[in-house]
Short mmCIF file of C-alpha atoms in Angstrom, two decimals:
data_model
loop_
_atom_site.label_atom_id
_atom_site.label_comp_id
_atom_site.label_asym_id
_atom_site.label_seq_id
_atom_site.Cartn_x
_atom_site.Cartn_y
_atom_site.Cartn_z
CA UNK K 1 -52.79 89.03 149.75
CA UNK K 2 -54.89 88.84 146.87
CA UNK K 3 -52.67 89.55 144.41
CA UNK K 4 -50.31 87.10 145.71
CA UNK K 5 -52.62 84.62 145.24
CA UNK K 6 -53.68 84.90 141.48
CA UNK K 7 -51.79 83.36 138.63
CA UNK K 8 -48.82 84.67 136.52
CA UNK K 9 -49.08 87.45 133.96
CA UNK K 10 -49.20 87.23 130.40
CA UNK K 11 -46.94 90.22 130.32
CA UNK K 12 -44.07 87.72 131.53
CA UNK K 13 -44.73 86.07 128.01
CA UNK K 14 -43.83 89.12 126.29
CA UNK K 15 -41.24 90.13 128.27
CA UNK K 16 -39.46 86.65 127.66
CA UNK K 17 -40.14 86.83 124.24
CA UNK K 18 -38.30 90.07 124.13
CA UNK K 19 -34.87 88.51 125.93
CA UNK K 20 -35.28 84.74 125.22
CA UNK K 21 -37.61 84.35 122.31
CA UNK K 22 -36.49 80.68 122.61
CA UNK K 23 -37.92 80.24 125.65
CA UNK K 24 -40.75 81.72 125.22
CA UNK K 25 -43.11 78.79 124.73
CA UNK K 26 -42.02 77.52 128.25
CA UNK K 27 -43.37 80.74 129.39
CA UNK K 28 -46.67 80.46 127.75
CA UNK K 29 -46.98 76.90 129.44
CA UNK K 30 -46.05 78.21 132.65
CA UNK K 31 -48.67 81.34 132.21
CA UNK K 32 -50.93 78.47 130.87
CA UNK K 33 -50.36 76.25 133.96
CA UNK K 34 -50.82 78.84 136.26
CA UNK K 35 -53.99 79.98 134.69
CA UNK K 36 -55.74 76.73 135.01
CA UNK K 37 -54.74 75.84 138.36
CA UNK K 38 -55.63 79.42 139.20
CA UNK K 39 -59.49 78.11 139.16
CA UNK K 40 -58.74 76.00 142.18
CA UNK K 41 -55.83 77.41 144.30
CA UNK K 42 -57.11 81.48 143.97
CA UNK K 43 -60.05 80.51 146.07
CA UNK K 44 -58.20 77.98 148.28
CA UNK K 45 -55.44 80.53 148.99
CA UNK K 46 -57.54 83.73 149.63
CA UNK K 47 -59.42 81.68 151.84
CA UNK K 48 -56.31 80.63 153.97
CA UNK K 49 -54.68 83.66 153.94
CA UNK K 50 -58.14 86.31 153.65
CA UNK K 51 -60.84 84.09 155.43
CA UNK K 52 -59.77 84.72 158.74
CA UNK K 53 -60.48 88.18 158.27
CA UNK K 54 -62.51 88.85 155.56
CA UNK K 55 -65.45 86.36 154.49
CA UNK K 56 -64.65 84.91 151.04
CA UNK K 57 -66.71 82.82 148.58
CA UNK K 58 -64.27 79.91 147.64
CA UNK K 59 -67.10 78.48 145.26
CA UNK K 60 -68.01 81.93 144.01
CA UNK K 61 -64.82 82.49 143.50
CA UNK K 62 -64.31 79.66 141.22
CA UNK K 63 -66.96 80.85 139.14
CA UNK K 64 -65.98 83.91 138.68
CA UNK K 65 -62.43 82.87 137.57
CA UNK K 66 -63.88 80.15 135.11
CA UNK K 67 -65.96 83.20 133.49
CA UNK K 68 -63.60 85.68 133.50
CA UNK K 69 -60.53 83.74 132.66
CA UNK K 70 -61.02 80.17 131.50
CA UNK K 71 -64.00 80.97 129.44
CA UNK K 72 -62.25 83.84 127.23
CA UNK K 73 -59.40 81.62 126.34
CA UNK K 74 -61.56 78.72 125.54
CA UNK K 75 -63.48 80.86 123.02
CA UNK K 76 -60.43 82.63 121.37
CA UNK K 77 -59.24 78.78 120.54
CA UNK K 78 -62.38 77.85 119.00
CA UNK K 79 -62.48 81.26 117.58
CA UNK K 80 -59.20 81.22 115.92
CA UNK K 81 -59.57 77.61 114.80
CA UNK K 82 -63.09 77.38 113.04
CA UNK K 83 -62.87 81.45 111.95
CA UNK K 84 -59.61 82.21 111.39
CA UNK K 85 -60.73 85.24 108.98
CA UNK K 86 -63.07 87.30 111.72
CA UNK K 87 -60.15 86.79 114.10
CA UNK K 88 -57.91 88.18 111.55
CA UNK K 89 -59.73 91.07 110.96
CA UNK K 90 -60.44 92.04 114.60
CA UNK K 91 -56.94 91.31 115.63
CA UNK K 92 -55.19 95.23 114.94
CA UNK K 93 -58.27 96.06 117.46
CA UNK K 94 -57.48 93.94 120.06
CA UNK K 95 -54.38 95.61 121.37
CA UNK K 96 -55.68 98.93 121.57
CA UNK K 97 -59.29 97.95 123.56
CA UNK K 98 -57.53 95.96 125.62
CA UNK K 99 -55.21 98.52 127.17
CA UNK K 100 -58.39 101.22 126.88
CA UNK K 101 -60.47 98.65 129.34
CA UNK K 102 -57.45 98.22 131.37
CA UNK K 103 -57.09 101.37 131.75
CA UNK K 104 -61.16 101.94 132.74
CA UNK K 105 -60.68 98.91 135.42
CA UNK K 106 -57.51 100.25 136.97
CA UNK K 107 -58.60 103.67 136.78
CA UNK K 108 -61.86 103.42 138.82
CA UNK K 109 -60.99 101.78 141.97
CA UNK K 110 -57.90 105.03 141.74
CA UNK K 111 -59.64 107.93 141.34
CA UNK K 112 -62.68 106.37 143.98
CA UNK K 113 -60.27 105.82 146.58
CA UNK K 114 -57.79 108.69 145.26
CA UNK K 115 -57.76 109.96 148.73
CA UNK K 116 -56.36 106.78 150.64
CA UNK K 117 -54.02 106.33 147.67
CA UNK K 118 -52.25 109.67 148.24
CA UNK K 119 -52.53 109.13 151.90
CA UNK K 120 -49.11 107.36 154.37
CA UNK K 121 -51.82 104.02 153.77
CA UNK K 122 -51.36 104.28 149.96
CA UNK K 123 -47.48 105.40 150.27
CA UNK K 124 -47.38 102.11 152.12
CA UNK K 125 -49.37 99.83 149.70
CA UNK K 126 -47.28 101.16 146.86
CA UNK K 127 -44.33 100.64 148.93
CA UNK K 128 -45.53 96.65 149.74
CA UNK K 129 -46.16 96.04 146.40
CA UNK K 130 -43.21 97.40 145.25
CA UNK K 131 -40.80 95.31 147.58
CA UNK K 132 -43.27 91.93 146.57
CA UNK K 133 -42.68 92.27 143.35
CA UNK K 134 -39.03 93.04 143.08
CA UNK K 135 -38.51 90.17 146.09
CA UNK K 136 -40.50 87.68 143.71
CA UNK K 137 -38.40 88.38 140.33
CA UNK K 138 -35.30 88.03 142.50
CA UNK K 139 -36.37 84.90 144.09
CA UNK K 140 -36.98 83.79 141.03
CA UNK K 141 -34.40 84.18 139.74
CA UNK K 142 -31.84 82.29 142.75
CA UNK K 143 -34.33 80.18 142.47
CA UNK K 144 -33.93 78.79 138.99
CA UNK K 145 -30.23 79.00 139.36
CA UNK K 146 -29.93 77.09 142.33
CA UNK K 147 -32.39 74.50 140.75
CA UNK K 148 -31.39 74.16 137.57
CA UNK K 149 -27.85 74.94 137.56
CA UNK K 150 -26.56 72.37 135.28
CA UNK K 151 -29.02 73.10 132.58
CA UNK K 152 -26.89 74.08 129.21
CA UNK K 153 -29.00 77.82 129.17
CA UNK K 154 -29.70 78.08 132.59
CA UNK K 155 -29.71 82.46 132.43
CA UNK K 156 -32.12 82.26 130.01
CA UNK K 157 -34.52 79.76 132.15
CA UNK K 158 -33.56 82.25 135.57
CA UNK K 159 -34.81 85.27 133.02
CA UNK K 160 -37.87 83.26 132.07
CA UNK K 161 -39.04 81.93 135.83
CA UNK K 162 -37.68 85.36 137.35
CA UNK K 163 -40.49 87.28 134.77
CA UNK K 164 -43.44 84.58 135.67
CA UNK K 165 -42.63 84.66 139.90
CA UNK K 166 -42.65 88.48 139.63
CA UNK K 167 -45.45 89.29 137.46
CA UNK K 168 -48.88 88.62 138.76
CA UNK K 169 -52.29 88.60 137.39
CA UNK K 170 -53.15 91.57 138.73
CA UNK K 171 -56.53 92.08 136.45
CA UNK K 172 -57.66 88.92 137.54
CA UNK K 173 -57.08 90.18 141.57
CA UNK K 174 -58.95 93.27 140.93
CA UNK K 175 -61.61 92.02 139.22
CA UNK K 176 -61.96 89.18 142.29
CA UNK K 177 -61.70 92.73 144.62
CA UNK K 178 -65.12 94.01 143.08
CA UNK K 179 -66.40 91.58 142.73
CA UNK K 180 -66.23 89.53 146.43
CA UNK K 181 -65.52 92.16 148.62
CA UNK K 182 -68.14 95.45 149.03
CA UNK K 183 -65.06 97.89 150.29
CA UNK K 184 -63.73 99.51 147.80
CA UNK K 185 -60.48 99.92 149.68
CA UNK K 186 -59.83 96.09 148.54
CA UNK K 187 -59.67 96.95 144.48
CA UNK K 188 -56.56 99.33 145.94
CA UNK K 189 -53.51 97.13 145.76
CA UNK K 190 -53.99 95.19 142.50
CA UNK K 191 -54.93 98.54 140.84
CA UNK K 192 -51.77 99.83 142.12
CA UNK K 193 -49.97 96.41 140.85
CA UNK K 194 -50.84 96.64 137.23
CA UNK K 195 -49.88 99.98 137.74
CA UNK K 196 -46.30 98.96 139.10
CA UNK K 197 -46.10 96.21 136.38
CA UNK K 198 -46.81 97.84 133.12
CA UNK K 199 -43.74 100.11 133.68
CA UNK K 200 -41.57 98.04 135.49
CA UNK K 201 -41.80 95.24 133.00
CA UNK K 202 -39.81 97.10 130.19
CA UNK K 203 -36.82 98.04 131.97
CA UNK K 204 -36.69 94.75 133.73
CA UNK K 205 -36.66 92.78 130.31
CA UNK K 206 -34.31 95.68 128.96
CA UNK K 207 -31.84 95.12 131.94
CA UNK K 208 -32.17 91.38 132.04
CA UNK K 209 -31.30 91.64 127.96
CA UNK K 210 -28.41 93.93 128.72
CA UNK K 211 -26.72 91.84 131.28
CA UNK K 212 -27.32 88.64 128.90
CA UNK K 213 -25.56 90.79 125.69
CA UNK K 214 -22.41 91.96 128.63
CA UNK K 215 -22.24 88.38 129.37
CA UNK K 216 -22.08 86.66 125.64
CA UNK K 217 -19.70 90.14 124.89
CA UNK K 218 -17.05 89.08 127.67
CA UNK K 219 -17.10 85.12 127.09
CA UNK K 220 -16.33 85.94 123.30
CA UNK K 221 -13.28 87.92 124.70
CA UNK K 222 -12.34 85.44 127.14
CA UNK K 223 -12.33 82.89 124.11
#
C-alpha cells in the first residue's frame, strides 16, 4: 500500500530520456508534479488505505516528506544557481554515493528480515509487487493511448506516462516504513520494489526502444 501511494520515480526520467529524449522534459514535470503533491496526498492516501489498520501520522508524515524530499531539491536549486563551481566539482561523486546509500537503505530492512523474505510471505510480496508494477506500466500505457490518441507522437507520450505509472518512489516508501511504523516487516515491500525497479527499468526502456525502431523500420517500408 505504501508504495502505491508515494510519487513517481526519477528513474522514469532516465528511462524516457533513453527512448524519447524529446519527451523527456514532460517527464521531469510529471516526476516534478508528483513530487510536490506527494507532500499532501502520501499522508492522505496511507491514511485511507493504512489507517484502518495501522495508526499513521498524516502530519508527521508531511514532515518527513518535506525534509526528505522537498528540502533536498530546494537546496540543489539554490546550490546549482548561486555555486555553480562546488556543484561542479562534487557532481562525478554524486552518482556513485547515491547508489552506495541506496544500496545501505535497501539492504538493511533485507538482510533484518532475510528470513520472511525467503519465506512463501516474501515469495508472495515479490510476487505482488511484481504484478503492480508490470499492471501499472501497462495501464499506462492503454491509458495514454486511449487518451491521447490523436496526438501527432502519441507512442512516445504512452512510453513516457507508461515509465512514470510504473515506477514508484520506492526510497521515499521505505524511508516513510522506518520511519512511521516500529515493525520492521513494513520496510519489506518497498525494499523489495527498488529492488524490482533498478533491473526492470533497463529492459523495459530497451524493449519499449526496440518496438519504437520495428515500428519507424516497417512504416519506412510501407512508404
Amino acid at each position: 500500500m505504501l508504495v502505491s501511494c508515494v510519487s513517481g520515480a526519477q528513474l522514469s526520467n532516465y528511462a524516457t530520456f533513453l527512448t524519447d529524449p524529446h519527451m523527456a522534459p514532460l517527464s521531469i514535470v510529471m516526476t516534478s508534479l508528483s513530487t510536490a503533491s506527494a507532500v499532501f496526498f502520501t499522508p492522505t492516501l496511507s491514511y485511507l488505505l493504512i489507517g484502518k489498520k495501522l495508526p499513521v501520522d498524516v502530519v508527521g508524515m508531511m514532515s518527513s516528506i518535506v525534509q526528505i524530499v522537498v528540502a533536498p531539491i530546494a537546496a540543489g536549486l539554490l546550490l546549482n544557481r548561486f555555486l555553480p563551481r562546488l556543484c561542479s566539482a562534487i557532481q562525478p561523486f554524486l552518482p556513485p554515493l547515491s547508489v552506495f546509500v541506496t544500496a545501505l537503505c535497501v539492504g538493511s530492512p533485507l538482510a533484518i528480515n532475510i528470513k520472511a523474505v525467503l519465506s512463501p510471505y516474501g515469495l508472495s510480496i515479490v510476487f505482488l509487487l511484481f504484478a503492480f508494477h508490470t499492471t501499472s506500466f501497462v495501464a499506462g500505457y492503454h491509458l495514454a493511448g486511449t487518451w491521447f490518441r490523436k496526438s501527432a507522437d502519441v507512442k512516445a507520450l504512452q512510453r513516457t506516462i507508461s515509465f512514470e505509472t510504473g515506477m514508484q518512489s520506492s526510497l521515499l516508501a521505505l524511508a516513510l516504513a522506518n520511519r512511521f511504523f516500529p515493525d520492521p516487516l513494513v520496510g519489506v515491500p518497498p525494499a523489495v520494489s527498488v529492488c524490482l525497479l533498478l533491473p526492470k527499468a533497463p529492459p523495459v526502456a530497451f524493449i519499449s526502444a526496440l518496438s519504437m525502431n520495428c515500428f519507424d523500420y516497417s512504416l519506412s517500408n510501407v512508404t
